[in-house]
Structures are given as structure tokens and as C-alpha cells.
Amino acid sequence: MVMSRKPRSFVLCEADCQQLSHIVERGRDWRARQRARTLLLLHSGKPINTVAGEQGIHRDTVAVHRDAWLAKGIAGLSDAPRSGAPRKLQPEHVPVLCDWARQEALSAPQLKDKLREVFSVNVRTWVVKQALSREGFVWKRTRHSL
């Protein structure tokens, strides 16, 4: 005997609807905007398969977004921290690198060598460049002119 499942009803209060609408219109993170739009479509009474088709995502993704909202509320819209390799450059080394870059015009390889001498931290040149560019530094070629 096949039993048909009744679709879960998903109901939001008026304050949640307004907050989700605001995120859809003005949210910075595109993922949070998409998840908020998904929740609003579910609230309007559309089934999961229809919402998945309209948004171009898998039906399981819609269910995950719904379950995250039910478990965490507004915090369920944003991404959780993801695992990855540990940072090559510790946060306490970045201000020191910035100070060195402000004090004298050193190239990235020179900064890398100085970092290795002072702190015994061995990183690649691109790590130094990336850390300084995150702090607002710009690399430009020096030109000699009369």
C-alpha cells in the first residue's frame, strides 16, 4: 500500500516575512538572498518541487534551507564556516608586515625574507602580497625619471 505524504506547511509570521523581503531586496550576500527568496516562496504555499524548479536548485537544497530556518532562524540564512587549510600567515604578523611596508619601500620578496629572519615564518611571496593587498596596499612598478 502506497501512502501519500501530506506536504509540510511552512508558515512565517509577518515580521519574518518583512525581514526576509528586506534581505531579498537589499542583502549583500547572494546566497542569503536566494535562501530568503526560497523561504518566501515556500511561505506562499508552493510545494518544494515547484520552488526548486523556479529557483533552479535541487529539491533537497530547498528542504535544507527550510530546515535551517526552522532550526536557527535568521542565522540559518548565512553560510557556516567551512573547513580548509590553516592560514599560512598568523594574524599577529600582518600588522608587522604593514609597518615594514610603510617604513621602507620593500618588495614582496624582501618582506618575505625579513619575515623569515625575524619570526622564522617561511611563506611564499604571494602570501605576503595577498595579506598586504587585503590591508589596502597596492603594488606598483617604480619608474626612474628625470
PDB file of C-alpha atoms in Angstrom:
ATOM      1  CA  MET A   1       0.000   0.000   0.000  1.00  0.00           C
ATOM      2  CA  VAL A   2       1.427   3.385  -1.005  1.00  0.00           C
ATOM      3  CA  MET A   3       0.787   6.184   1.420  1.00  0.00           C
ATOM      4  CA  SER A   4       0.830   9.701   0.118  1.00  0.00           C
ATOM      5  CA  ARG A   5       2.585  12.222   2.283  1.00  0.00           C
ATOM      6  CA  LYS A   6       0.945  15.492   3.032  1.00  0.00           C
ATOM      7  CA  PRO A   7       3.326  18.365   2.248  1.00  0.00           C
ATOM      8  CA  ARG A   8       4.593  20.232   5.268  1.00  0.00           C
ATOM      9  CA  SER A   9       3.043  23.612   5.698  1.00  0.00           C
ATOM     10  CA  PHE A  10       5.558  26.398   6.092  1.00  0.00           C
ATOM     11  CA  VAL A  11       4.177  29.485   7.775  1.00  0.00           C
ATOM     12  CA  LEU A  12       6.071  32.650   8.633  1.00  0.00           C
ATOM     13  CA  CYS A  13       4.934  35.472  10.862  1.00  0.00           C
ATOM     14  CA  GLU A  14       4.561  38.970   9.399  1.00  0.00           C
ATOM     15  CA  ALA A  15       7.809  40.212  10.988  1.00  0.00           C
ATOM     16  CA  ASP A  16       9.776  37.305   9.482  1.00  0.00           C
ATOM     17  CA  CYS A  17       8.228  37.950   6.070  1.00  0.00           C
ATOM     18  CA  GLN A  18       9.247  41.614   6.220  1.00  0.00           C
ATOM     19  CA  GLN A  19      12.762  40.734   7.339  1.00  0.00           C
ATOM     20  CA  LEU A  20      13.160  38.136   4.573  1.00  0.00           C
ATOM     21  CA  SER A  21      11.776  40.571   1.979  1.00  0.00           C
ATOM     22  CA  HIS A  22      14.314  43.157   3.110  1.00  0.00           C
ATOM     23  CA  ILE A  23      17.125  40.597   2.714  1.00  0.00           C
ATOM     24  CA  VAL A  24      15.883  39.662  -0.766  1.00  0.00           C
ATOM     25  CA  GLU A  25      15.843  43.321  -1.834  1.00  0.00           C
ATOM     26  CA  ARG A  26      18.929  44.673  -0.107  1.00  0.00           C
ATOM     27  CA  GLY A  27      21.004  41.755   1.180  1.00  0.00           C
ATOM     28  CA  ARG A  28      24.727  41.775   0.459  1.00  0.00           C
ATOM     29  CA  ASP A  29      25.271  38.015   0.264  1.00  0.00           C
ATOM     30  CA  TRP A  30      23.727  36.438  -2.818  1.00  0.00           C
ATOM     31  CA  ARG A  31      23.335  33.109  -1.036  1.00  0.00           C
ATOM     32  CA  ALA A  32      21.356  34.681   1.810  1.00  0.00           C
ATOM     33  CA  ARG A  33      19.177  36.486  -0.775  1.00  0.00           C
ATOM     34  CA  GLN A  34      18.495  33.217  -2.589  1.00  0.00           C
ATOM     35  CA  ARG A  35      17.684  31.383   0.647  1.00  0.00           C
ATOM     36  CA  ALA A  36      15.357  34.176   1.775  1.00  0.00           C
ATOM     37  CA  ARG A  37      13.586  34.073  -1.604  1.00  0.00           C
ATOM     38  CA  THR A  38      13.235  30.293  -1.229  1.00  0.00           C
ATOM     39  CA  LEU A  39      11.633  30.690   2.185  1.00  0.00           C
ATOM     40  CA  LEU A  40       9.218  33.325   0.924  1.00  0.00           C
ATOM     41  CA  LEU A  41       8.161  31.069  -1.952  1.00  0.00           C
ATOM     42  CA  LEU A  42       7.583  28.216   0.498  1.00  0.00           C
ATOM     43  CA  HIS A  43       5.554  30.558   2.692  1.00  0.00           C
ATOM     44  CA  SER A  44       3.351  31.447  -0.275  1.00  0.00           C
ATOM     45  CA  GLY A  45       2.214  27.816  -0.339  1.00  0.00           C
ATOM     46  CA  LYS A  46       4.230  26.489  -3.253  1.00  0.00           C
ATOM     47  CA  PRO A  47       5.487  22.901  -2.935  1.00  0.00           C
ATOM     48  CA  ILE A  48       9.198  22.129  -2.701  1.00  0.00           C
ATOM     49  CA  ASN A  49       9.443  20.793  -6.257  1.00  0.00           C
ATOM     50  CA  THR A  50       7.890  23.955  -7.695  1.00  0.00           C
ATOM     51  CA  VAL A  51      10.175  26.202  -5.654  1.00  0.00           C
ATOM     52  CA  ALA A  52      13.197  24.152  -6.726  1.00  0.00           C
ATOM     53  CA  GLY A  53      12.182  24.468 -10.381  1.00  0.00           C
ATOM     54  CA  GLU A  54      11.634  28.224 -10.167  1.00  0.00           C
ATOM     55  CA  GLN A  55      14.953  28.824  -8.436  1.00  0.00           C
ATOM     56  CA  GLY A  56      16.976  26.349 -10.472  1.00  0.00           C
ATOM     57  CA  ILE A  57      18.182  24.390  -7.445  1.00  0.00           C
ATOM     58  CA  HIS A  58      17.702  20.821  -6.249  1.00  0.00           C
ATOM     59  CA  ARG A  59      14.662  19.965  -4.142  1.00  0.00           C
ATOM     60  CA  ASP A  60      16.917  18.703  -1.330  1.00  0.00           C
ATOM     61  CA  THR A  61      18.550  22.138  -1.205  1.00  0.00           C
ATOM     62  CA  VAL A  62      15.150  23.738  -0.698  1.00  0.00           C
ATOM     63  CA  ALA A  63      14.455  21.321   2.151  1.00  0.00           C
ATOM     64  CA  VAL A  64      17.840  22.092   3.716  1.00  0.00           C
ATOM     65  CA  HIS A  65      17.123  25.841   3.566  1.00  0.00           C
ATOM     66  CA  ARG A  66      13.727  25.289   5.177  1.00  0.00           C
ATOM     67  CA  ASP A  67      15.156  23.070   7.926  1.00  0.00           C
ATOM     68  CA  ALA A  68      17.964  25.553   8.638  1.00  0.00           C
ATOM     69  CA  TRP A  69      15.383  28.326   9.027  1.00  0.00           C
ATOM     70  CA  LEU A  70      13.292  26.206  11.379  1.00  0.00           C
ATOM     71  CA  ALA A  71      16.332  25.289  13.480  1.00  0.00           C
ATOM     72  CA  LYS A  72      18.302  28.565  13.521  1.00  0.00           C
ATOM     73  CA  GLY A  73      16.008  31.299  12.281  1.00  0.00           C
ATOM     74  CA  ILE A  74      17.733  34.231  10.594  1.00  0.00           C
ATOM     75  CA  ALA A  75      21.159  32.753  11.385  1.00  0.00           C
ATOM     76  CA  GLY A  76      20.287  29.826   9.130  1.00  0.00           C
ATOM     77  CA  LEU A  77      20.493  32.057   6.048  1.00  0.00           C
ATOM     78  CA  SER A  78      24.234  32.647   6.180  1.00  0.00           C
ATOM     79  CA  ASP A  79      26.916  30.094   5.376  1.00  0.00           C
ATOM     80  CA  ALA A  80      28.548  28.165   8.162  1.00  0.00           C
ATOM     81  CA  PRO A  81      32.340  28.351   8.424  1.00  0.00           C
ATOM     82  CA  ARG A  82      33.972  25.887   6.084  1.00  0.00           C
ATOM     83  CA  SER A  83      36.996  23.783   6.772  1.00  0.00           C
ATOM     84  CA  GLY A  84      40.193  24.313   4.900  1.00  0.00           C
ATOM     85  CA  ALA A  85      43.902  24.605   5.275  1.00  0.00           C
ATOM     86  CA  PRO A  86      45.157  26.670   8.203  1.00  0.00           C
ATOM     87  CA  ARG A  87      46.359  30.169   7.410  1.00  0.00           C
ATOM     88  CA  LYS A  88      49.990  30.339   6.405  1.00  0.00           C
ATOM     89  CA  LEU A  89      50.452  33.778   7.940  1.00  0.00           C
ATOM     90  CA  GLN A  90      49.290  34.338  11.515  1.00  0.00           C
ATOM     91  CA  PRO A  91      47.131  37.417  12.250  1.00  0.00           C
ATOM     92  CA  GLU A  92      49.791  38.934  14.521  1.00  0.00           C
ATOM     93  CA  HIS A  93      52.291  39.029  11.625  1.00  0.00           C
ATOM     94  CA  VAL A  94      50.093  41.116   9.303  1.00  0.00           C
ATOM     95  CA  PRO A  95      50.375  44.437  11.243  1.00  0.00           C
ATOM     96  CA  VAL A  96      54.141  43.981  11.423  1.00  0.00           C
ATOM     97  CA  LEU A  97      54.277  43.442   7.650  1.00  0.00           C
ATOM     98  CA  CYS A  98      52.181  46.573   7.139  1.00  0.00           C
ATOM     99  CA  ASP A  99      54.519  48.600   9.347  1.00  0.00           C
ATOM    100  CA  TRP A 100      57.551  47.355   7.443  1.00  0.00           C
ATOM    101  CA  ALA A 101      55.897  48.198   4.121  1.00  0.00           C
ATOM    102  CA  ARG A 102      55.070  51.732   5.346  1.00  0.00           C
ATOM    103  CA  GLN A 103      58.520  52.410   6.798  1.00  0.00           C
ATOM    104  CA  GLU A 104      60.599  51.466   3.774  1.00  0.00           C
ATOM    105  CA  ALA A 105      59.821  50.605   0.188  1.00  0.00           C
ATOM    106  CA  LEU A 106      60.499  46.883   0.237  1.00  0.00           C
ATOM    107  CA  SER A 107      59.424  44.441  -2.429  1.00  0.00           C
ATOM    108  CA  ALA A 108      57.364  41.388  -1.567  1.00  0.00           C
ATOM    109  CA  PRO A 109      60.369  39.023  -1.717  1.00  0.00           C
ATOM    110  CA  GLN A 110      62.292  41.356   0.613  1.00  0.00           C
ATOM    111  CA  LEU A 111      59.366  41.428   3.049  1.00  0.00           C
ATOM    112  CA  LYS A 112      59.166  37.647   2.885  1.00  0.00           C
ATOM    113  CA  ASP A 113      62.885  37.333   3.699  1.00  0.00           C
ATOM    114  CA  LYS A 114      62.591  39.806   6.578  1.00  0.00           C
ATOM    115  CA  LEU A 115      59.622  37.847   7.943  1.00  0.00           C
ATOM    116  CA  ARG A 116      61.676  34.649   7.819  1.00  0.00           C
ATOM    117  CA  GLU A 117      64.623  36.307   9.610  1.00  0.00           C
ATOM    118  CA  VAL A 118      62.608  37.950  12.393  1.00  0.00           C
ATOM    119  CA  PHE A 119      59.805  35.454  13.058  1.00  0.00           C
ATOM    120  CA  SER A 120      61.148  32.242  11.440  1.00  0.00           C
ATOM    121  CA  VAL A 121      57.992  32.118   9.307  1.00  0.00           C
ATOM    122  CA  ASN A 122      58.546  30.636   5.885  1.00  0.00           C
ATOM    123  CA  VAL A 123      55.787  31.627   3.438  1.00  0.00           C
ATOM    124  CA  ARG A 124      55.615  32.183  -0.284  1.00  0.00           C
ATOM    125  CA  THR A 125      55.776  35.610  -1.869  1.00  0.00           C
ATOM    126  CA  TRP A 126      52.138  35.517  -2.986  1.00  0.00           C
ATOM    127  CA  VAL A 127      51.023  35.031   0.646  1.00  0.00           C
ATOM    128  CA  VAL A 128      52.768  38.279   1.588  1.00  0.00           C
ATOM    129  CA  LYS A 129      51.254  40.067  -1.426  1.00  0.00           C
ATOM    130  CA  GLN A 130      47.787  38.751  -0.621  1.00  0.00           C
ATOM    131  CA  ALA A 131      47.999  39.768   3.059  1.00  0.00           C
ATOM    132  CA  LEU A 132      49.112  43.294   2.177  1.00  0.00           C
ATOM    133  CA  SER A 133      46.533  43.711  -0.578  1.00  0.00           C
ATOM    134  CA  ARG A 134      43.804  42.756   1.952  1.00  0.00           C
ATOM    135  CA  GLU A 135      45.115  45.617   4.085  1.00  0.00           C
ATOM    136  CA  GLY A 136      44.762  48.066   1.198  1.00  0.00           C
ATOM    137  CA  PHE A 137      48.315  48.118  -0.154  1.00  0.00           C
ATOM    138  CA  VAL A 138      48.793  48.418  -3.907  1.00  0.00           C
ATOM    139  CA  TRP A 139      51.844  47.169  -5.797  1.00  0.00           C
ATOM    140  CA  LYS A 140      53.118  49.473  -8.490  1.00  0.00           C
ATOM    141  CA  ARG A 141      56.228  49.423 -10.572  1.00  0.00           C
ATOM    142  CA  THR A 142      58.749  52.112  -9.653  1.00  0.00           C
ATOM    143  CA  ARG A 143      59.980  54.202 -12.569  1.00  0.00           C
ATOM    144  CA  HIS A 144      63.023  56.386 -12.740  1.00  0.00           C
ATOM    145  CA  SER A 145      62.610  59.714 -14.480  1.00  0.00           C
ATOM    146  CA  LEU A 146      64.399  62.993 -14.686  1.00  0.00           C
TER     147      LEU A 146
END
